[in-house]
Amino acid sequence: MNPRYERWRWITFGVTWLIYATFYFTRQAFGVAKVALSDDSRVSLTRSDLGWIDSAFLITYMLGQFVFGPLGDRFGPRRILLFGIALSVIAAVASGFCTTFLAFIVFGVLQGVAQSSGWSNVNKTMSSWFSLRERGRVIGWWCTHYTVGAAVALPFAGWMMNLFGTPGTDAEGQARVIPYWPAAFWGCAAVVGVVGVIAWFLLRSQPEDLGLPPIEEYHGEPKTLLEEEVEEGEIAPEGSWKLVGDVLASPTIWMLASSYFFIKLTRYSFIFWGTMFVAEAVKSDAFTSALIAAAMQVGGVVGVVGCGYVSDKVFQSRRAPAAVLSLLAAAAIMCAGLWEINDPYIMAGFFFLVGVFLFGPDSVISATASMDFGTKRGAGTATGIVNGIGSIGGILGGILPAKLTTGGNWTVLFAVLLIGLTISACLLAPLWRTKPPTA
């Protein structure tokens, strides 16, 4: 064991974890801020407007996945990630000054571009530092970034809004704090900026950048078939556009992507509208609503780690079985949303269970399986394709809740999510016995 190699492996683990965890701060700031926008006389946005702003973000986020994944394979993920971090901070700071629908759209689009640089490139980095045999367990723990990040970001944004809020009264004349919504954007931007400085000094794209051998050589593992074919001249090397085409031609990648569409539809419905759902159902303030909604992310930690471990140990690196079973459980839990929930503790339990059974298959499909079947050389492209197609579902997760919950009735939305998760499990089922290609 090489101490220097091991040290840099875990530095990479930590830095990429921080990068993606804090991306959720600037990503979720608007979802929390929208609870208080109606208190600002300068802002006049309808419920439909809020949905279109979410969708504008998600459309560019989706399109960016198809661009930044291949760019990460070609130019290295470090450059792409640092660009994305800087743009995310700028867009979040500017959003705090917005008062019109058009301004929110413009900076939502820029935030979408910034965020789309993240997932495929942190995955690309991790695939270069951790080998096939350990990915299920390691990536399971690593994927807690977006559950922990979102769990902390939601109440943090709500707390910032209350911290800088002003005394006022509600519709019944009761004293309350009127949240200062720009603080959600500015506080979250500051957190991402600090992590950007850390990444500038400590992030390295691959072991070779430090004069270290590739991870497969270090572990003495067989190369994937794709990598052997590169050495034999059968396919183009890493970073080439021909390799992008080879990944695009993989039926497995497209099956993963199709399943992920419905997962992301559900997850983004909760991300962008969960806090408002809680506020309307429980009649709670911005901070309390965000705190209850964050229970989903806490449950997600359990689901991500558990699903990764089970896929490695129980199903011998087969990713589909654990994902399919979790998706069916998540679909069953959506049934609870068909009835009114007005108790804060029951609501928190509902969000927790959604996180447990939704985030496990989310991480397995979008990260571990995409790395496995895209291989180290095409990991950026593979995760970009899977997450890009998934983000089309995410776009619907921004606009559908606005359209289906008019009047405060959320029943139809939960029925749609139940059906979608069931379809997702069915799409993934043909991969039940499929394992990553190895020599």
Short mmCIF file of C-alpha atoms in Angstrom, two decimals:
data_model
loop_
_atom_site.label_atom_id
_atom_site.label_comp_id
_atom_site.label_asym_id
_atom_site.label_seq_id
_atom_site.Cartn_x
_atom_site.Cartn_y
_atom_site.Cartn_z
CA MET A 1 0.00 0.00 0.00
CA ASN A 2 1.35 3.39 -1.04
CA PRO A 3 0.69 5.99 1.73
CA ARG A 4 0.84 8.90 -0.73
CA TYR A 5 -1.59 7.20 -3.08
CA GLU A 6 -4.01 6.41 -0.25
CA ARG A 7 -3.79 9.95 1.11
CA TRP A 8 -4.69 11.45 -2.26
CA ARG A 9 -7.50 8.95 -2.78
CA TRP A 10 -9.21 10.12 0.38
CA ILE A 11 -8.43 13.77 -0.26
CA THR A 12 -10.20 13.30 -3.61
CA PHE A 13 -13.09 11.53 -1.89
CA GLY A 14 -13.45 14.42 0.56
CA VAL A 15 -13.09 17.28 -1.91
CA THR A 16 -15.49 15.85 -4.49
CA TRP A 17 -17.94 15.06 -1.67
CA LEU A 18 -17.79 18.68 -0.52
CA ILE A 19 -18.15 20.05 -4.05
CA TYR A 20 -21.33 18.17 -4.80
CA ALA A 21 -22.79 18.56 -1.31
CA THR A 22 -22.45 22.34 -1.48
CA PHE A 23 -23.78 22.52 -5.03
CA TYR A 24 -27.10 21.70 -3.34
CA PHE A 25 -26.91 24.93 -1.35
CA THR A 26 -27.16 27.12 -4.45
CA ARG A 27 -29.46 24.62 -6.19
CA GLN A 28 -32.06 24.61 -3.42
CA ALA A 29 -31.92 28.27 -2.41
CA PHE A 30 -34.82 29.21 -4.69
CA GLY A 31 -36.94 26.30 -3.44
CA VAL A 32 -36.76 27.74 0.08
CA ALA A 33 -36.89 31.41 -0.96
CA LYS A 34 -40.17 30.91 -2.84
CA VAL A 35 -41.96 30.37 0.49
CA ALA A 36 -41.29 34.03 1.37
CA LEU A 37 -41.49 35.73 -2.04
CA SER A 38 -45.16 36.61 -1.50
CA ASP A 39 -44.14 38.74 1.51
CA ASP A 40 -42.07 41.04 -0.74
CA SER A 41 -44.17 43.74 -2.41
CA ARG A 42 -41.46 44.20 -5.05
CA VAL A 43 -41.97 40.65 -6.34
CA SER A 44 -45.15 39.59 -8.11
CA LEU A 45 -44.93 35.95 -9.15
CA THR A 46 -47.78 33.46 -9.59
CA ARG A 47 -47.56 29.77 -8.64
CA SER A 48 -47.20 28.99 -12.34
CA ASP A 49 -44.33 31.51 -12.63
CA LEU A 50 -42.48 29.70 -9.84
CA GLY A 51 -42.87 26.43 -11.73
CA TRP A 52 -41.54 27.93 -14.95
CA ILE A 53 -38.50 29.35 -13.15
CA ASP A 54 -37.77 25.87 -11.77
CA SER A 55 -38.19 24.39 -15.24
CA ALA A 56 -35.92 26.99 -16.88
CA PHE A 57 -33.22 25.94 -14.43
CA LEU A 58 -33.83 22.26 -15.13
CA ILE A 59 -33.91 22.59 -18.92
CA THR A 60 -30.43 24.11 -18.97
CA TYR A 61 -29.31 21.65 -16.30
CA MET A 62 -30.48 18.80 -18.51
CA LEU A 63 -28.86 20.17 -21.69
CA GLY A 64 -25.63 20.88 -19.86
CA GLN A 65 -25.31 17.22 -18.83
CA PHE A 66 -24.85 16.26 -22.48
CA VAL A 67 -22.15 18.91 -22.90
CA PHE A 68 -20.12 18.85 -19.69
CA GLY A 69 -19.91 15.04 -19.45
CA PRO A 70 -17.97 14.69 -22.74
CA LEU A 71 -16.01 17.89 -21.99
CA GLY A 72 -14.89 16.37 -18.69
CA ASP A 73 -13.68 13.25 -20.52
CA ARG A 74 -11.85 15.42 -23.03
CA PHE A 75 -10.35 18.24 -20.94
CA GLY A 76 -10.34 16.81 -17.42
CA PRO A 77 -12.97 17.24 -14.69
CA ARG A 78 -10.95 19.67 -12.52
CA ARG A 79 -11.23 22.53 -15.03
CA ILE A 80 -14.93 21.94 -15.63
CA LEU A 81 -15.76 21.76 -11.92
CA LEU A 82 -13.91 24.97 -11.03
CA PHE A 83 -15.75 26.77 -13.82
CA GLY A 84 -19.09 25.44 -12.57
CA ILE A 85 -18.42 26.46 -8.97
CA ALA A 86 -17.52 30.02 -9.97
CA LEU A 87 -20.59 30.40 -12.19
CA SER A 88 -22.87 28.96 -9.48
CA VAL A 89 -21.69 31.55 -6.96
CA ILE A 90 -22.19 34.42 -9.42
CA ALA A 91 -25.70 33.26 -10.39
CA ALA A 92 -26.77 32.81 -6.75
CA VAL A 93 -25.52 36.24 -5.68
CA ALA A 94 -27.30 37.85 -8.64
CA SER A 95 -30.54 35.96 -7.88
CA GLY A 96 -30.72 37.70 -4.52
CA PHE A 97 -31.18 41.01 -6.34
CA CYS A 98 -33.93 39.78 -8.69
CA THR A 99 -37.47 41.16 -8.49
CA THR A 100 -38.92 40.27 -11.91
CA PHE A 101 -39.91 37.01 -13.57
CA LEU A 102 -37.41 37.58 -16.41
CA ALA A 103 -34.52 38.21 -14.03
CA PHE A 104 -35.26 35.03 -12.07
CA ILE A 105 -35.41 33.11 -15.35
CA VAL A 106 -32.05 34.47 -16.57
CA PHE A 107 -30.13 33.66 -13.41
CA GLY A 108 -31.99 30.37 -12.99
CA VAL A 109 -30.71 29.41 -16.44
CA LEU A 110 -27.13 30.38 -15.48
CA GLN A 111 -27.45 28.36 -12.28
CA GLY A 112 -28.62 25.40 -14.37
CA VAL A 113 -25.53 25.67 -16.58
CA ALA A 114 -23.29 25.82 -13.51
CA GLN A 115 -24.95 22.87 -11.78
CA SER A 116 -24.80 20.70 -14.90
CA SER A 117 -21.01 20.73 -14.73
CA GLY A 118 -21.03 18.90 -11.41
CA TRP A 119 -22.40 15.38 -11.40
CA SER A 120 -20.67 13.83 -14.40
CA ASN A 121 -17.32 15.37 -13.46
CA VAL A 122 -17.23 14.43 -9.79
CA ASN A 123 -18.15 10.93 -10.97
CA LYS A 124 -15.41 11.01 -13.60
CA THR A 125 -12.91 12.01 -10.91
CA MET A 126 -14.00 9.25 -8.52
CA SER A 127 -13.89 6.59 -11.25
CA SER A 128 -10.20 7.42 -11.76
CA TRP A 129 -9.36 7.03 -8.06
CA PHE A 130 -11.53 4.04 -7.04
CA SER A 131 -11.72 0.72 -8.87
CA LEU A 132 -14.63 -1.53 -9.84
CA ARG A 133 -14.44 -3.94 -6.89
CA GLU A 134 -14.84 -1.21 -4.27
CA ARG A 135 -17.21 1.20 -5.99
CA GLY A 136 -20.50 -0.09 -4.60
CA ARG A 137 -19.44 0.46 -0.98
CA VAL A 138 -17.26 3.54 -1.53
CA ILE A 139 -19.70 5.28 -3.86
CA GLY A 140 -22.52 4.41 -1.47
CA TRP A 141 -20.83 6.41 1.28
CA TRP A 142 -19.66 9.07 -1.18
CA CYS A 143 -23.16 9.59 -2.57
CA THR A 144 -24.26 10.80 0.83
CA HIS A 145 -23.02 14.16 -0.49
CA TYR A 146 -26.31 15.05 -2.11
CA THR A 147 -28.41 13.75 0.77
CA VAL A 148 -26.35 15.43 3.49
CA GLY A 149 -25.83 18.53 1.35
CA ALA A 150 -29.53 18.92 0.69
CA ALA A 151 -30.43 18.09 4.30
CA VAL A 152 -28.18 20.88 5.57
CA ALA A 153 -28.92 23.33 2.75
CA LEU A 154 -32.69 23.43 3.29
CA PRO A 155 -32.72 24.48 6.97
CA PHE A 156 -29.60 26.62 6.43
CA ALA A 157 -31.37 28.66 3.75
CA GLY A 158 -34.48 28.93 5.93
CA TRP A 159 -32.37 29.96 8.93
CA MET A 160 -30.58 32.64 6.90
CA MET A 161 -33.93 34.04 5.79
CA ASN A 162 -35.18 34.24 9.38
CA LEU A 163 -31.85 35.55 10.70
CA PHE A 164 -32.02 38.60 8.46
CA GLY A 165 -35.82 38.84 8.55
CA THR A 166 -37.86 41.70 9.98
CA PRO A 167 -40.63 41.70 12.63
CA GLY A 168 -44.14 41.69 11.20
CA THR A 169 -47.62 40.17 11.54
CA ASP A 170 -49.49 37.40 9.76
CA ALA A 171 -52.97 37.57 8.21
CA GLU A 172 -54.53 37.06 11.66
CA GLY A 173 -52.52 39.85 13.24
CA GLN A 174 -50.13 37.54 15.10
CA ALA A 175 -46.50 38.61 15.45
CA ARG A 176 -44.02 36.76 13.26
CA VAL A 177 -40.71 37.19 11.48
CA ILE A 178 -41.00 38.14 7.81
CA PRO A 179 -38.15 36.15 6.17
CA TYR A 180 -35.60 38.05 4.08
CA TRP A 181 -35.50 35.78 1.02
CA PRO A 182 -32.29 37.18 -0.63
CA ALA A 183 -30.31 35.88 2.36
CA ALA A 184 -31.06 32.32 1.21
CA PHE A 185 -29.18 32.96 -2.04
CA TRP A 186 -26.31 34.96 -0.57
CA GLY A 187 -25.64 32.64 2.38
CA CYS A 188 -25.62 29.59 0.11
CA ALA A 189 -23.32 31.33 -2.38
CA ALA A 190 -20.81 32.02 0.40
CA VAL A 191 -20.68 28.33 1.34
CA VAL A 192 -20.06 27.25 -2.27
CA GLY A 193 -17.38 29.92 -2.68
CA VAL A 194 -15.40 28.60 0.30
CA VAL A 195 -15.49 25.06 -1.11
CA GLY A 196 -14.36 26.40 -4.48
CA VAL A 197 -11.18 27.73 -2.87
CA ILE A 198 -10.55 24.31 -1.28
CA ALA A 199 -11.07 22.60 -4.64
CA TRP A 200 -8.63 24.96 -6.36
CA PHE A 201 -5.81 23.77 -4.10
CA LEU A 202 -6.68 20.09 -3.54
CA LEU A 203 -8.65 18.68 -6.49
CA ARG A 204 -6.78 16.44 -8.95
CA SER A 205 -8.51 14.74 -11.88
CA GLN A 206 -6.62 11.43 -11.81
CA PRO A 207 -3.64 9.70 -10.15
CA GLU A 208 -1.53 10.22 -13.26
CA ASP A 209 -1.64 14.00 -12.65
CA LEU A 210 0.50 13.37 -9.56
CA GLY A 211 2.84 10.85 -11.19
CA LEU A 212 0.95 7.89 -9.70
CA PRO A 213 -0.15 4.74 -11.60
CA PRO A 214 -3.76 4.18 -12.74
CA ILE A 215 -6.03 2.73 -10.06
CA GLU A 216 -6.38 -0.67 -11.78
CA GLU A 217 -2.61 -1.05 -11.90
CA TYR A 218 -2.34 0.02 -8.25
CA HIS A 219 -4.95 -2.57 -7.20
CA GLY A 220 -3.80 -5.26 -9.62
CA GLU A 221 -7.29 -5.55 -11.09
CA PRO A 222 -8.28 -6.62 -14.62
CA LYS A 223 -9.16 -3.80 -16.99
CA THR A 224 -12.68 -3.57 -18.36
CA LEU A 225 -13.21 -4.95 -21.83
CA LEU A 226 -13.57 -1.41 -23.13
CA GLU A 227 -10.16 -0.42 -21.81
CA GLU A 228 -8.50 -3.54 -23.26
CA GLU A 229 -10.00 -2.76 -26.63
CA VAL A 230 -8.45 0.71 -26.44
CA GLU A 231 -5.00 -0.81 -25.96
CA GLU A 232 -5.60 -3.14 -28.90
CA GLY A 233 -6.68 -0.24 -31.11
CA GLU A 234 -10.26 -1.47 -31.50
CA ILE A 235 -11.76 1.74 -30.14
CA ALA A 236 -10.51 5.28 -29.67
CA PRO A 237 -8.76 6.37 -26.46
CA GLU A 238 -10.11 8.41 -23.57
CA GLY A 239 -11.27 11.90 -24.47
CA SER A 240 -11.96 11.08 -28.13
CA TRP A 241 -15.32 11.73 -29.74
CA LYS A 242 -15.40 8.14 -30.99
CA LEU A 243 -15.45 6.94 -27.39
CA VAL A 244 -18.41 9.23 -26.79
CA GLY A 245 -20.18 7.48 -29.67
CA ASP A 246 -19.35 4.05 -28.25
CA VAL A 247 -20.88 4.96 -24.90
CA LEU A 248 -23.95 6.42 -26.62
CA ALA A 249 -24.43 3.12 -28.48
CA SER A 250 -24.68 1.11 -25.25
CA PRO A 251 -28.25 -0.23 -24.70
CA THR A 252 -27.55 -0.61 -20.98
CA ILE A 253 -26.76 3.09 -20.59
CA TRP A 254 -30.07 3.97 -22.24
CA MET A 255 -32.02 1.57 -20.03
CA LEU A 256 -30.47 3.17 -16.96
CA ALA A 257 -31.27 6.62 -18.33
CA SER A 258 -34.92 5.77 -19.05
CA SER A 259 -35.44 4.43 -15.55
CA TYR A 260 -33.71 7.46 -14.06
CA PHE A 261 -36.18 9.78 -15.83
CA PHE A 262 -38.96 8.80 -13.41
CA ILE A 263 -36.70 8.80 -10.37
CA LYS A 264 -35.64 12.35 -11.04
CA LEU A 265 -39.22 13.43 -11.73
CA THR A 266 -40.06 12.33 -8.20
CA ARG A 267 -36.93 13.66 -6.52
CA TYR A 268 -37.15 17.11 -8.05
CA SER A 269 -40.85 17.37 -7.27
CA PHE A 270 -39.84 16.98 -3.62
CA ILE A 271 -36.74 19.19 -3.91
CA PHE A 272 -38.51 22.17 -5.47
CA TRP A 273 -41.96 21.79 -3.92
CA GLY A 274 -41.45 19.74 -0.76
CA THR A 275 -40.98 22.77 1.49
CA MET A 276 -44.13 24.41 0.12
CA PHE A 277 -46.08 21.13 0.48
CA VAL A 278 -45.10 20.99 4.16
CA ALA A 279 -45.90 24.68 4.71
CA GLU A 280 -49.39 24.29 3.22
CA ALA A 281 -50.19 20.97 4.92
CA VAL A 282 -48.74 21.63 8.38
CA LYS A 283 -49.14 25.44 8.40
CA SER A 284 -45.52 25.92 9.52
CA ASP A 285 -43.04 28.79 9.00
CA ALA A 286 -40.20 28.79 6.45
CA PHE A 287 -37.53 27.36 8.77
CA THR A 288 -39.76 24.62 10.24
CA SER A 289 -41.08 23.64 6.82
CA ALA A 290 -37.55 23.38 5.42
CA LEU A 291 -36.44 21.38 8.46
CA ILE A 292 -39.27 18.85 8.06
CA ALA A 293 -38.61 18.56 4.31
CA ALA A 294 -34.94 17.88 5.09
CA ALA A 295 -35.98 14.57 6.69
CA MET A 296 -36.03 13.15 3.16
CA GLN A 297 -32.32 13.86 2.81
CA VAL A 298 -31.59 12.24 6.19
CA GLY A 299 -33.41 9.12 5.05
CA GLY A 300 -31.47 9.36 1.82
CA VAL A 301 -28.20 8.79 3.67
CA VAL A 302 -29.53 5.44 4.90
CA GLY A 303 -30.80 4.52 1.43
CA VAL A 304 -27.65 5.48 -0.45
CA VAL A 305 -25.26 3.61 1.85
CA GLY A 306 -27.54 0.60 2.21
CA CYS A 307 -28.27 0.23 -1.50
CA GLY A 308 -24.59 0.47 -2.43
CA TYR A 309 -23.60 -2.12 0.16
CA VAL A 310 -26.37 -4.54 -0.81
CA SER A 311 -25.55 -4.26 -4.52
CA ASP A 312 -21.91 -5.17 -3.80
CA LYS A 313 -22.27 -7.80 -1.09
CA VAL A 314 -25.65 -9.44 -1.67
CA PHE A 315 -25.97 -9.13 -5.44
CA GLN A 316 -22.23 -9.38 -6.35
CA SER A 317 -21.95 -5.96 -8.07
CA ARG A 318 -25.29 -6.34 -9.85
CA ARG A 319 -26.88 -2.90 -9.43
CA ALA A 320 -30.42 -3.51 -10.70
CA PRO A 321 -31.88 -5.83 -8.01
CA ALA A 322 -31.38 -3.46 -5.08
CA ALA A 323 -32.62 -0.54 -7.18
CA VAL A 324 -35.76 -2.32 -8.38
CA LEU A 325 -36.79 -3.43 -4.89
CA SER A 326 -36.23 0.05 -3.47
CA LEU A 327 -38.23 1.68 -6.26
CA LEU A 328 -41.21 -0.57 -5.62
CA ALA A 329 -41.04 0.32 -1.91
CA ALA A 330 -40.87 4.04 -2.79
CA ALA A 331 -43.93 3.66 -5.02
CA ALA A 332 -45.84 2.07 -2.15
CA ILE A 333 -44.89 4.95 0.17
CA MET A 334 -46.37 7.46 -2.29
CA CYS A 335 -49.77 6.04 -1.30
CA ALA A 336 -49.46 7.96 1.98
CA GLY A 337 -49.49 11.20 0.02
CA LEU A 338 -52.97 10.39 -1.27
CA TRP A 339 -54.33 11.26 2.18
CA GLU A 340 -54.05 14.52 4.09
CA ILE A 341 -51.04 14.75 6.43
CA ASN A 342 -51.19 17.65 8.88
CA ASP A 343 -49.13 16.33 11.79
CA PRO A 344 -45.49 17.55 11.60
CA TYR A 345 -44.04 14.31 13.01
CA ILE A 346 -45.97 12.09 10.62
CA MET A 347 -44.94 14.42 7.80
CA ALA A 348 -41.27 14.12 8.81
CA GLY A 349 -41.60 10.33 8.90
CA PHE A 350 -43.15 10.33 5.43
CA PHE A 351 -40.29 12.41 4.02
CA PHE A 352 -37.72 10.20 5.79
CA LEU A 353 -39.10 7.00 4.22
CA VAL A 354 -39.26 8.62 0.78
CA GLY A 355 -35.57 9.42 1.15
CA VAL A 356 -34.63 5.89 2.25
CA PHE A 357 -36.21 4.17 -0.74
CA LEU A 358 -35.76 6.84 -3.42
CA PHE A 359 -32.15 7.96 -2.95
CA GLY A 360 -30.68 4.43 -2.96
CA PRO A 361 -31.68 3.60 -6.55
CA ASP A 362 -30.96 7.21 -7.51
CA SER A 363 -27.30 6.88 -6.51
CA VAL A 364 -26.93 3.34 -7.86
CA ILE A 365 -28.24 4.29 -11.31
CA SER A 366 -26.77 7.77 -11.72
CA ALA A 367 -23.34 7.05 -10.21
CA THR A 368 -22.23 3.47 -9.55
CA ALA A 369 -23.90 1.75 -12.52
CA SER A 370 -23.02 4.59 -14.90
CA MET A 371 -19.36 4.34 -13.86
CA ASP A 372 -19.41 0.55 -14.19
CA PHE A 373 -20.95 0.38 -17.64
CA GLY A 374 -19.40 3.58 -18.99
CA THR A 375 -16.00 2.47 -17.60
CA LYS A 376 -13.34 4.81 -16.27
CA ARG A 377 -12.62 6.18 -19.75
CA GLY A 378 -16.21 6.99 -20.60
CA ALA A 379 -17.53 7.64 -17.09
CA GLY A 380 -18.08 11.34 -17.69
CA THR A 381 -20.07 10.72 -20.86
CA ALA A 382 -22.07 7.84 -19.36
CA THR A 383 -23.08 9.72 -16.23
CA GLY A 384 -23.79 12.79 -18.35
CA ILE A 385 -26.18 10.81 -20.56
CA VAL A 386 -27.95 9.09 -17.66
CA ASN A 387 -28.27 12.27 -15.64
CA GLY A 388 -29.19 14.29 -18.73
CA ILE A 389 -32.13 12.04 -19.61
CA GLY A 390 -33.06 11.94 -15.94
CA SER A 391 -33.07 15.71 -15.87
CA ILE A 392 -35.85 15.76 -18.46
CA GLY A 393 -37.92 14.14 -15.72
CA GLY A 394 -36.54 16.75 -13.36
CA ILE A 395 -37.92 19.48 -15.62
CA LEU A 396 -41.37 17.99 -15.17
CA GLY A 397 -40.65 17.89 -11.45
CA GLY A 398 -40.42 21.66 -11.56
CA ILE A 399 -43.59 22.41 -13.54
CA LEU A 400 -45.97 19.48 -12.82
CA PRO A 401 -46.43 20.25 -9.10
CA ALA A 402 -47.35 23.84 -9.99
CA LYS A 403 -49.98 22.62 -12.45
CA LEU A 404 -51.34 19.67 -10.44
CA THR A 405 -51.58 21.30 -7.01
CA THR A 406 -53.67 24.36 -7.85
CA GLY A 407 -55.89 25.05 -4.88
CA GLY A 408 -53.57 23.22 -2.49
CA ASN A 409 -54.71 19.68 -3.41
CA TRP A 410 -51.62 17.45 -3.76
CA THR A 411 -53.39 14.09 -4.30
CA VAL A 412 -53.10 13.98 -8.10
CA LEU A 413 -49.38 14.73 -7.94
CA PHE A 414 -48.69 11.81 -5.60
CA ALA A 415 -50.73 9.48 -7.82
CA VAL A 416 -48.56 10.49 -10.80
CA LEU A 417 -45.36 9.92 -8.80
CA LEU A 418 -46.58 6.47 -7.69
CA ILE A 419 -47.18 5.40 -11.29
CA GLY A 420 -43.85 6.85 -12.43
CA LEU A 421 -41.80 4.97 -9.83
CA THR A 422 -43.53 1.71 -10.76
CA ILE A 423 -42.65 2.25 -14.42
CA SER A 424 -39.05 3.04 -13.41
CA ALA A 425 -38.74 -0.31 -11.62
CA CYS A 426 -40.16 -2.14 -14.65
CA LEU A 427 -37.69 -0.45 -17.01
CA LEU A 428 -34.78 -1.51 -14.81
CA ALA A 429 -35.96 -5.10 -14.28
CA PRO A 430 -34.42 -6.50 -17.53
CA LEU A 431 -30.97 -5.64 -16.10
CA TRP A 432 -31.56 -7.82 -13.02
CA ARG A 433 -28.81 -10.32 -13.88
CA THR A 434 -26.50 -7.90 -15.70
CA LYS A 435 -23.00 -7.25 -14.31
CA PRO A 436 -20.35 -4.76 -15.50
CA PRO A 437 -18.11 -6.08 -18.33
CA THR A 438 -14.70 -7.23 -17.08
CA ALA A 439 -11.87 -9.13 -18.70
#
